[in-house]
Tab-separated table of C-alpha atoms and ligand atoms in Angstrom:
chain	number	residue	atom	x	y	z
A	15	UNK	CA	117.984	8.021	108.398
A	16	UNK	CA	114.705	7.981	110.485
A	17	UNK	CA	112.839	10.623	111.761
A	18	UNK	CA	112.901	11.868	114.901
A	19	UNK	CA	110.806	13.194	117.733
A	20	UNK	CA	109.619	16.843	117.348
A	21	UNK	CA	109.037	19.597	119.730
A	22	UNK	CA	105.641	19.632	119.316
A	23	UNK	CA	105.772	15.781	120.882
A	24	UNK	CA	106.718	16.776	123.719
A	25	UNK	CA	104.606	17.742	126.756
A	26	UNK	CA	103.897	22.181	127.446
A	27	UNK	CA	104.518	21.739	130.876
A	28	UNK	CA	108.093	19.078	130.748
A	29	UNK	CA	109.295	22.012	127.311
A	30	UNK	CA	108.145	25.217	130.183
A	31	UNK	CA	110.690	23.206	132.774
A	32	UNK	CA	113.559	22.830	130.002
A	33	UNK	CA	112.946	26.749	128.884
A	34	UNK	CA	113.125	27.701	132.426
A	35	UNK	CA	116.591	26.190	133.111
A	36	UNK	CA	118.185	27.220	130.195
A	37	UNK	CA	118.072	23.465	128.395
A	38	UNK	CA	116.932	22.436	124.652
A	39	UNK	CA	116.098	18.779	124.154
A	40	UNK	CA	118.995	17.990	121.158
A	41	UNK	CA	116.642	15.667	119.472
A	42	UNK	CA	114.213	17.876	117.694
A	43	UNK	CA	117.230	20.045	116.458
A	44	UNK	CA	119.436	17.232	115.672
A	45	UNK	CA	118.882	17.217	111.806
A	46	UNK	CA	118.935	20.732	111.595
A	47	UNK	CA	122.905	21.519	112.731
A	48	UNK	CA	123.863	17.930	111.552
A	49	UNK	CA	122.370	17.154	108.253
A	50	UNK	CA	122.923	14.333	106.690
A	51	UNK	CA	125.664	14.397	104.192
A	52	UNK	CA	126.342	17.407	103.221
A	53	UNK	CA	126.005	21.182	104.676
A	54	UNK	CA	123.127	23.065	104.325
A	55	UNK	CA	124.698	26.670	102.731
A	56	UNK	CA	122.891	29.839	103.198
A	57	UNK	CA	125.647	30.887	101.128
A	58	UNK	CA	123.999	31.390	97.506
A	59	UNK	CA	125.482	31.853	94.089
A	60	UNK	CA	125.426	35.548	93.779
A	61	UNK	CA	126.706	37.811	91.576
A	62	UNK	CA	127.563	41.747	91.620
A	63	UNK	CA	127.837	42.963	88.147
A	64	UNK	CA	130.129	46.462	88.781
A	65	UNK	CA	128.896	48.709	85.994
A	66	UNK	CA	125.298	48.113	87.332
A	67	UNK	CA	126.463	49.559	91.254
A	68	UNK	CA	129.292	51.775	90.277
A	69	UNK	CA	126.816	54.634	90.054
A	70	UNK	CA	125.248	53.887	93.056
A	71	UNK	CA	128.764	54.245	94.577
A	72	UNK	CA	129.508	57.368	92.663
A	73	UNK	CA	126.143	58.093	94.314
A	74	UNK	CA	127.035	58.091	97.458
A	75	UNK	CA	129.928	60.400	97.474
A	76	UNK	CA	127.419	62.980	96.495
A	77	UNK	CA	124.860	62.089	99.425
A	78	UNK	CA	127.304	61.305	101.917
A	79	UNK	CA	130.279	63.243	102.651
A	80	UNK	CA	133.333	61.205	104.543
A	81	UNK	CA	133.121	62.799	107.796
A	82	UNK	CA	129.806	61.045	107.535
A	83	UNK	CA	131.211	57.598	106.481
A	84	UNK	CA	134.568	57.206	107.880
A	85	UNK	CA	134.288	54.330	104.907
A	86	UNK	CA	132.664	54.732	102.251
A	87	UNK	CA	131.478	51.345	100.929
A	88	UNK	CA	128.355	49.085	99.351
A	89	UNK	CA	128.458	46.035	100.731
A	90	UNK	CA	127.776	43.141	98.827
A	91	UNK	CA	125.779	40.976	100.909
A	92	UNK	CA	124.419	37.458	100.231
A	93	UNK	CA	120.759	37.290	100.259
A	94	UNK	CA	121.067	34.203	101.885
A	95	UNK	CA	122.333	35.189	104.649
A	96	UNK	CA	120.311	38.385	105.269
A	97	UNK	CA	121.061	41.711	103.339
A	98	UNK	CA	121.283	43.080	106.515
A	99	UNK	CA	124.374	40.248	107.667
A	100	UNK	CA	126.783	42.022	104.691
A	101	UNK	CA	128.181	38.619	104.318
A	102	UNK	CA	129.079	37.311	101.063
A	103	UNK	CA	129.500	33.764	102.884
A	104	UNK	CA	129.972	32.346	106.155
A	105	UNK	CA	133.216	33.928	106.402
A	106	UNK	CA	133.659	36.457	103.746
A	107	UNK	CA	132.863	40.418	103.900
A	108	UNK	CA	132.837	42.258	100.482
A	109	UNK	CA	132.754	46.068	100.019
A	110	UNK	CA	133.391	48.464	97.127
A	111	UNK	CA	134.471	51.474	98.715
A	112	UNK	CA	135.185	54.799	97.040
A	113	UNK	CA	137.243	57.466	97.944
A	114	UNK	CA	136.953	60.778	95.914
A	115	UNK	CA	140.162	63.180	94.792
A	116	UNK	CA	141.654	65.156	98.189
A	117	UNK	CA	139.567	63.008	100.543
A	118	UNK	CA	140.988	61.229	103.459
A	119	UNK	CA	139.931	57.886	105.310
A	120	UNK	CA	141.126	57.944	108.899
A	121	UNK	CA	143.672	55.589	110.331
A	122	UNK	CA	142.156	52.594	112.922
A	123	UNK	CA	142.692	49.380	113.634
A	124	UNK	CA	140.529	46.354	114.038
A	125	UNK	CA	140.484	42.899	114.568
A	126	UNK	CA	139.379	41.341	111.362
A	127	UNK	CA	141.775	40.991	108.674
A	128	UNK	CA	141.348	43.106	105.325
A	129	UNK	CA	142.957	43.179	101.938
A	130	UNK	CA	141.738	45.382	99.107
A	131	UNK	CA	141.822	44.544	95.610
A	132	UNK	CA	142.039	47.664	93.688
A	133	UNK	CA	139.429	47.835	90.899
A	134	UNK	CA	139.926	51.508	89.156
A	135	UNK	CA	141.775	54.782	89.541
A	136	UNK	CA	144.812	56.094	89.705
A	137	UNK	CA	146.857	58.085	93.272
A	138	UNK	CA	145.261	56.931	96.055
A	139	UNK	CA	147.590	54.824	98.436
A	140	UNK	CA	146.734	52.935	101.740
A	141	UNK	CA	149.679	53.398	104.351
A	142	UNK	CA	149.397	50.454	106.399
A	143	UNK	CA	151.352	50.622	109.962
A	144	UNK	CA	153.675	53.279	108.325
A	145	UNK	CA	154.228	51.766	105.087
A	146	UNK	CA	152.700	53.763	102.074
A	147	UNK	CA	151.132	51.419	99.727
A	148	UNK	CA	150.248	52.933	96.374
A	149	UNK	CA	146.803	51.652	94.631
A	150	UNK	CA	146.687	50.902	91.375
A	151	UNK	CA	144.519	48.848	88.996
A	152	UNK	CA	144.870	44.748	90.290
A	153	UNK	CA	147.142	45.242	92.811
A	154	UNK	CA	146.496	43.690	96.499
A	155	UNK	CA	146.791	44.880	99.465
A	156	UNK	CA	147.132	43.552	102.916
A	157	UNK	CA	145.574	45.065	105.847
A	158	UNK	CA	146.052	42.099	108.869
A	159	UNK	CA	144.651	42.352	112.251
A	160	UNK	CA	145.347	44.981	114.427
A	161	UNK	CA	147.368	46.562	112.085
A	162	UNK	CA	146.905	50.986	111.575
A	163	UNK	CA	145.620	51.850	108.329
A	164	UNK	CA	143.950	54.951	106.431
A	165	UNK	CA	143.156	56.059	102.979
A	166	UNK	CA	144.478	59.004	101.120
A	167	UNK	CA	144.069	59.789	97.031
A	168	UNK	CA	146.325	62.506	95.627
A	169	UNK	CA	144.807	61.814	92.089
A	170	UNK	CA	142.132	63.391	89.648
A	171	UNK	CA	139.144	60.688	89.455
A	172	UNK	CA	137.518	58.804	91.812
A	173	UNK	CA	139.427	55.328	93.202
A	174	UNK	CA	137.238	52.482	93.280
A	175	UNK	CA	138.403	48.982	95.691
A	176	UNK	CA	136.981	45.822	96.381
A	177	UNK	CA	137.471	45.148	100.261
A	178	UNK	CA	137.744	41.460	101.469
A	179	UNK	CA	137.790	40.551	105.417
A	180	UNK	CA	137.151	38.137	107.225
A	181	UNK	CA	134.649	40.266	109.607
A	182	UNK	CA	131.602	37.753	109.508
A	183	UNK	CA	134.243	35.143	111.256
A	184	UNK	CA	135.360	37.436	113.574
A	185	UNK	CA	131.859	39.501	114.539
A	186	UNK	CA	130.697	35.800	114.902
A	187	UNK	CA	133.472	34.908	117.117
A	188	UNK	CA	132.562	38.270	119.171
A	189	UNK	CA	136.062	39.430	118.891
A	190	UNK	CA	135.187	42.442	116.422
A	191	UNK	CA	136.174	46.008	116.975
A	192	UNK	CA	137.768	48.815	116.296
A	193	UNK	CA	140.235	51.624	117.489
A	194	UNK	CA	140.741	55.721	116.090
A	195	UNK	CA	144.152	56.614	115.529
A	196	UNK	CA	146.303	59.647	114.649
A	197	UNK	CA	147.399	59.620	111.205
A	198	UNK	CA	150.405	57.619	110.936
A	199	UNK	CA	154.307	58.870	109.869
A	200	UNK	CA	154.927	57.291	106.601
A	201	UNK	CA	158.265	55.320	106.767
A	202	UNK	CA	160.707	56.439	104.444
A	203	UNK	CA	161.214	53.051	102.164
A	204	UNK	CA	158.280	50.144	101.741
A	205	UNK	CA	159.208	46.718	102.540
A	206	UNK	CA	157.902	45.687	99.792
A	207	UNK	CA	160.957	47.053	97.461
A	208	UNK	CA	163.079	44.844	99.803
A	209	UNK	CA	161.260	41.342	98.783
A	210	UNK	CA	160.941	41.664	95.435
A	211	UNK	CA	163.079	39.632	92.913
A	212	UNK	CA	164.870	36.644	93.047
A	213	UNK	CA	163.826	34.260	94.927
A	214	UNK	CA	165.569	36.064	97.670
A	215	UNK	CA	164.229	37.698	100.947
A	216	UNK	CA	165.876	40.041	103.444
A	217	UNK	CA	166.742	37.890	105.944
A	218	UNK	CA	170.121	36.872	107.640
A	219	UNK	CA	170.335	33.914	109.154
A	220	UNK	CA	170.620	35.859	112.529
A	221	UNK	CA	167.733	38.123	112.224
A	222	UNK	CA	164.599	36.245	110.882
A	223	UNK	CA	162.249	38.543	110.263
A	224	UNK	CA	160.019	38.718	113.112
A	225	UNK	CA	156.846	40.221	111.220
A	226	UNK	CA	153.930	38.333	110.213
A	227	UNK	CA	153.097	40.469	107.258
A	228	UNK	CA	156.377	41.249	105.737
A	229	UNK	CA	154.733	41.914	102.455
A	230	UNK	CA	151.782	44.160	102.190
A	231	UNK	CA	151.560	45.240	98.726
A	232	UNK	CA	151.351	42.536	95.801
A	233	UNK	CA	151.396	45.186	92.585
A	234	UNK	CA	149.747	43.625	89.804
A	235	UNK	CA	152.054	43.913	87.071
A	236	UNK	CA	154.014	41.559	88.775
A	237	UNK	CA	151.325	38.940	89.288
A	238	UNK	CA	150.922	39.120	85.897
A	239	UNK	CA	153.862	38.721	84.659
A	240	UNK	CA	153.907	35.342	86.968
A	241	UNK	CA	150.882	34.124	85.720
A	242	UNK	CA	152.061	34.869	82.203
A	243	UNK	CA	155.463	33.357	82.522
A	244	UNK	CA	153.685	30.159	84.232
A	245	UNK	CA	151.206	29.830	81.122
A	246	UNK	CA	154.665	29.747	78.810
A	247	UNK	CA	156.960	27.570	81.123
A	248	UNK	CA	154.372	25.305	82.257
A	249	UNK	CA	152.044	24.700	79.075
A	250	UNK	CA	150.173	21.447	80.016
A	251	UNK	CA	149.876	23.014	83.925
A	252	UNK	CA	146.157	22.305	85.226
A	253	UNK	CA	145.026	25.439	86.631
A	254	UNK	CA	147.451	29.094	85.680
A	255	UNK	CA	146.956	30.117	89.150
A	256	UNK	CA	149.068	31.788	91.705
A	257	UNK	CA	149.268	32.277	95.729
A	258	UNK	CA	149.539	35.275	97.307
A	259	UNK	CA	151.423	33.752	100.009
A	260	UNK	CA	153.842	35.195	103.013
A	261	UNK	CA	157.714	35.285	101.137
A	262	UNK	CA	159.118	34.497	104.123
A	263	UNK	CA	157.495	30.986	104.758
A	264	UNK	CA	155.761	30.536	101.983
A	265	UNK	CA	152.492	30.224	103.833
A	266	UNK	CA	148.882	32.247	102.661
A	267	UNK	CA	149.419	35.627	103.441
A	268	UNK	CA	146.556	35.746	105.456
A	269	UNK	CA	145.543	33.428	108.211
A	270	UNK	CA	141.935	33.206	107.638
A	271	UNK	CA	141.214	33.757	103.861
A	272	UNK	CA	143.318	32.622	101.160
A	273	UNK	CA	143.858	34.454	98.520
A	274	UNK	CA	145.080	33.983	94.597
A	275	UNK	CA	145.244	34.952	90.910
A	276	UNK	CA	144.369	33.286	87.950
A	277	UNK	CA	144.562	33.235	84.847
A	278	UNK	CA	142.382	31.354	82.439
A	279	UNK	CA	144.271	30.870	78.764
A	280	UNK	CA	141.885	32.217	75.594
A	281	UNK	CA	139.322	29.801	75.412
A	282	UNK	CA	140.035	27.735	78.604
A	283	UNK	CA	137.878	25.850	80.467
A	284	UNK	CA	138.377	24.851	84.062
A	285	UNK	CA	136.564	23.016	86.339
A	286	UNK	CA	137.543	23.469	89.953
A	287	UNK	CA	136.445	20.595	92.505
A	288	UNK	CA	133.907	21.287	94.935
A	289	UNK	CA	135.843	21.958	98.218
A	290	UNK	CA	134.576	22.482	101.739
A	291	UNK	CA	135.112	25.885	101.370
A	292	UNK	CA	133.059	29.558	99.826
A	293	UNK	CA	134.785	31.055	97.283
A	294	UNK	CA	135.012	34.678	95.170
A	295	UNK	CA	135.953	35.412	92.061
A	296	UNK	CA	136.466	39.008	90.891
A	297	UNK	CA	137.279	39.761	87.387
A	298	UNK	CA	140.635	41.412	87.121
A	299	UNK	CA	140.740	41.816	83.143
A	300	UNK	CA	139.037	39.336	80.507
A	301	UNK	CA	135.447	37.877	80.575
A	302	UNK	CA	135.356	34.926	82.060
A	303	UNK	CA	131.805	32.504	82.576
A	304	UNK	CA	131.430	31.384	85.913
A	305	UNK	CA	128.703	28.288	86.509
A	306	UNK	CA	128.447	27.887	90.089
A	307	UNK	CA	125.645	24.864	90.855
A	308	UNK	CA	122.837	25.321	88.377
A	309	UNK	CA	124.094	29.443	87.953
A	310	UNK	CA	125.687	30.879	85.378
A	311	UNK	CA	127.155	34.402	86.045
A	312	UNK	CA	129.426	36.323	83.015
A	313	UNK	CA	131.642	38.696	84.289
A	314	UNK	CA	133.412	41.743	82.509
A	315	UNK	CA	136.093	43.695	83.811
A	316	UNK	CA	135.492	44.180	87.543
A	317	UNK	CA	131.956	42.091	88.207
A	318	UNK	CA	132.148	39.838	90.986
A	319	UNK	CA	130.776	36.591	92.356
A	320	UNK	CA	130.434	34.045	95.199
A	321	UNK	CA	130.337	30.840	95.467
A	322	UNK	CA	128.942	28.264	98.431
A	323	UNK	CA	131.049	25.843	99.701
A	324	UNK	CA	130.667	21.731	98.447
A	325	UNK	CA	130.055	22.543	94.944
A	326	UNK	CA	132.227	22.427	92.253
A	327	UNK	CA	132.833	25.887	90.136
A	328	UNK	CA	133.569	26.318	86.418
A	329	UNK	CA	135.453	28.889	85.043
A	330	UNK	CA	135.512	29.355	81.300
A	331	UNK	CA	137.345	32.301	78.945
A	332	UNK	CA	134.884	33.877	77.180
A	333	UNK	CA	137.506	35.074	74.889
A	334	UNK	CA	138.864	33.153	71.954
A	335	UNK	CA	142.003	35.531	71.946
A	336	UNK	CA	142.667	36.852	75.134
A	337	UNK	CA	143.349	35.930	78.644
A	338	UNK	CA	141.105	36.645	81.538
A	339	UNK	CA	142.597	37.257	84.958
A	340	UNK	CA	140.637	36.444	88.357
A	341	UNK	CA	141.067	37.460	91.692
A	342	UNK	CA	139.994	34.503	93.978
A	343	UNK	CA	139.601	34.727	97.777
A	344	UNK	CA	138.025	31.869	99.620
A	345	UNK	CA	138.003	30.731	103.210
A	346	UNK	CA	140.755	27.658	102.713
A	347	UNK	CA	143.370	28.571	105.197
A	348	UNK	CA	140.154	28.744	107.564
A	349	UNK	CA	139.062	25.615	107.238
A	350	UNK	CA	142.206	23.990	106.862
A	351	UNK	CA	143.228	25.048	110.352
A	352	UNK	CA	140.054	24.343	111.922
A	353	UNK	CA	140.606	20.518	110.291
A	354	UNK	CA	137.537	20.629	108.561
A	355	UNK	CA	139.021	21.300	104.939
A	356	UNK	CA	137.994	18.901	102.186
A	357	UNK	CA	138.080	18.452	98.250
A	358	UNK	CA	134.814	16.425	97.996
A	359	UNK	CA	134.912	13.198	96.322
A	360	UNK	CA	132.065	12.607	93.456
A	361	UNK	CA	129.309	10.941	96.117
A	362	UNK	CA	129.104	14.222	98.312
A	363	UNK	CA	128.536	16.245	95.189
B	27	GTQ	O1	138.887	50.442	104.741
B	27	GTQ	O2	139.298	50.120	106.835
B	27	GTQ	O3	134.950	47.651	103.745
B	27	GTQ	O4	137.400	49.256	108.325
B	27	GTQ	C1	134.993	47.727	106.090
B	27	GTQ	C2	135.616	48.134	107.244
B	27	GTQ	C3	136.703	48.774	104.817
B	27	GTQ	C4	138.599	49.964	105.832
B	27	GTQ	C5	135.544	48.053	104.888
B	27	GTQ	C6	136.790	48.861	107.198
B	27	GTQ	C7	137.336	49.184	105.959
């Protein structure tokens, strides 16, 4: 590929007539938003070891009260984007947010989509558009777009959640923002009782449900149990790992980031191809290696990591005698519906 003409080629007086106008030449710029190949990521390996920032959290419900937070979460930001971007990647916001016994976290609503991945403690819950979700260890919980939500905790210890949305995306696509609410009337049953077992969902064939989030919570018990039962069933199956999709279509239960669980078998392996994509992986229970490019990150219970799109991930049990679960959310659905999803063949690597 040759070179081609710089800025610097170019005459003060013809780049002063461009400027003026509102015009850029393409030419010296070209290389830079097309490079040849393969993307350049500002997305960097990183990794968030939870033990090391869980005090600092703790810390900050001691300096900062919640009247003074509204949310009270670290961010953890890629320093390759810019601390100050609290993006994990191009897509992906991460936040470990606390909430202390008795305290409250108003209701809003926003644009971006959020799910929270509950990391430790026991009695808060999350009512989201009426629905009281309860938190416990592993479970998921959505939040989508525009839907009311606030944070309560009825329990002894402090409650600990990693927050996923897609609010780079969305800032980025200036479409980010936020509205107060009321608190909200808790329903009287959860939806989530209704899908549960079978392979059946509540829906007659004359009244589809309309919603686009039928489910909201996805407790973890049952996740693993699925990922357990597919380890049994399925013993030669490539990758233990299962969707959190929509039950109603079967599609990701979010329409930006995609979102799963996996489970790597004692002393498993697993390479995943490099695909377009970023990826996360937060440590549910086990301790699991993760070797992202020329990185190697070890997670314990809780730690989490990121990885750039176009480069190939593995994942490997540390233990010899015990599973290790993952949380994984990357920004597939994303790319698939902007047509610019790939699994990259061996040459792009
Ligand atoms: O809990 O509603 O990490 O609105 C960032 C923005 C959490 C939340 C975040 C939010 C929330």
């Amino acid at each position: 590929m040759h070179e081609l003409g710089r800025l610097d080629e170019l005459p003060q007086e013809y780049r002063d007539a461009l400027s003026a106008r509102n015009l850029v030449p393409l030419w010296p710029s070209l290389r830079a938003v097309l490079p040849p190949g393969k993307p350049q990521a500002r997305t960097r390996p990183t990794y968030w070891n939870y033990q090391d920032l869980r005090p600092l959290l703790l810390r900050a419900g001691e300096l900062t009260p919640m009247e003074k937070a509204e949310r009270r979460v670290l961010v953890l930001a890629n320093p390759g984007h810019g601390l100050e971007k609290m993006q994990a990647s191009a897509a992906i916001y991460l936040g470990m947010q606390l909430l202390l016994p008795g305290e409250w976290a108003p209701a809003h609503r926003h644009t971006p989509n959020a799910v929270r991945m509950i990391v430790e403690g026991e009695g808060a819950y999350t009512t989201v558009n009426g629905e009281k979700c309860a938190m416990q260890r592993g479970d998921l919980i959505l939040t989508p777009t525009g839907h009311w939500h606030e944070h309560g905790h009825e329990g002894e210890k402090p409650v600990v959640w990693l927050d996923v949305l897609d609010l780079p995306l969305v800032y980025y696509m200036e479409a980010s923002y936020v509205i107060e609410g009321r608190p909200q009337t808790v329903q009287a049953d959860s939806a989530e009782r209704a899908y549960r077992r079978g392979g059946v969902v509540p829906s007659p064939v004359f009244e589809r449900s309309r919603q686009s989030h039928p489910l909201l919570r996805y407790p973890w018990a049952e996740v693993r149990a699925a990922l357990q039962a597919l380890a049994q069933s399925q013993p030669d199956v490539e990758a233990v790992q299962v969707a959190y999709v929509n039950p109603e279509t079967g599609a990701d239960c979010m329409a930006i980031l995609g979102y799963s669980a996996l489970m790597l078998r004692p002393d498993e392996t697993l390479t995943l191809p490099a695909r377009s994509c970023a990826a996360v992986f937060h440590q549910i229970k086990g301790r699991a290696t993760v070797r992202i490019a020329d990185q190697v990150f070890e997670l314990d219970d809780a730690d989490t990591c990121c990885a750039p799109g176009y480069t190939p991930v593995t994942l490997a049990n540390r233990s010899r005698t015990e599973p290790a679960f993952l949380f994984i959310a990357d920004e597939a659905p994303l790319h698939k519906k902007l047509g610019i999803y790939e699994v990259c063949t061996e040459e792009k690597r």
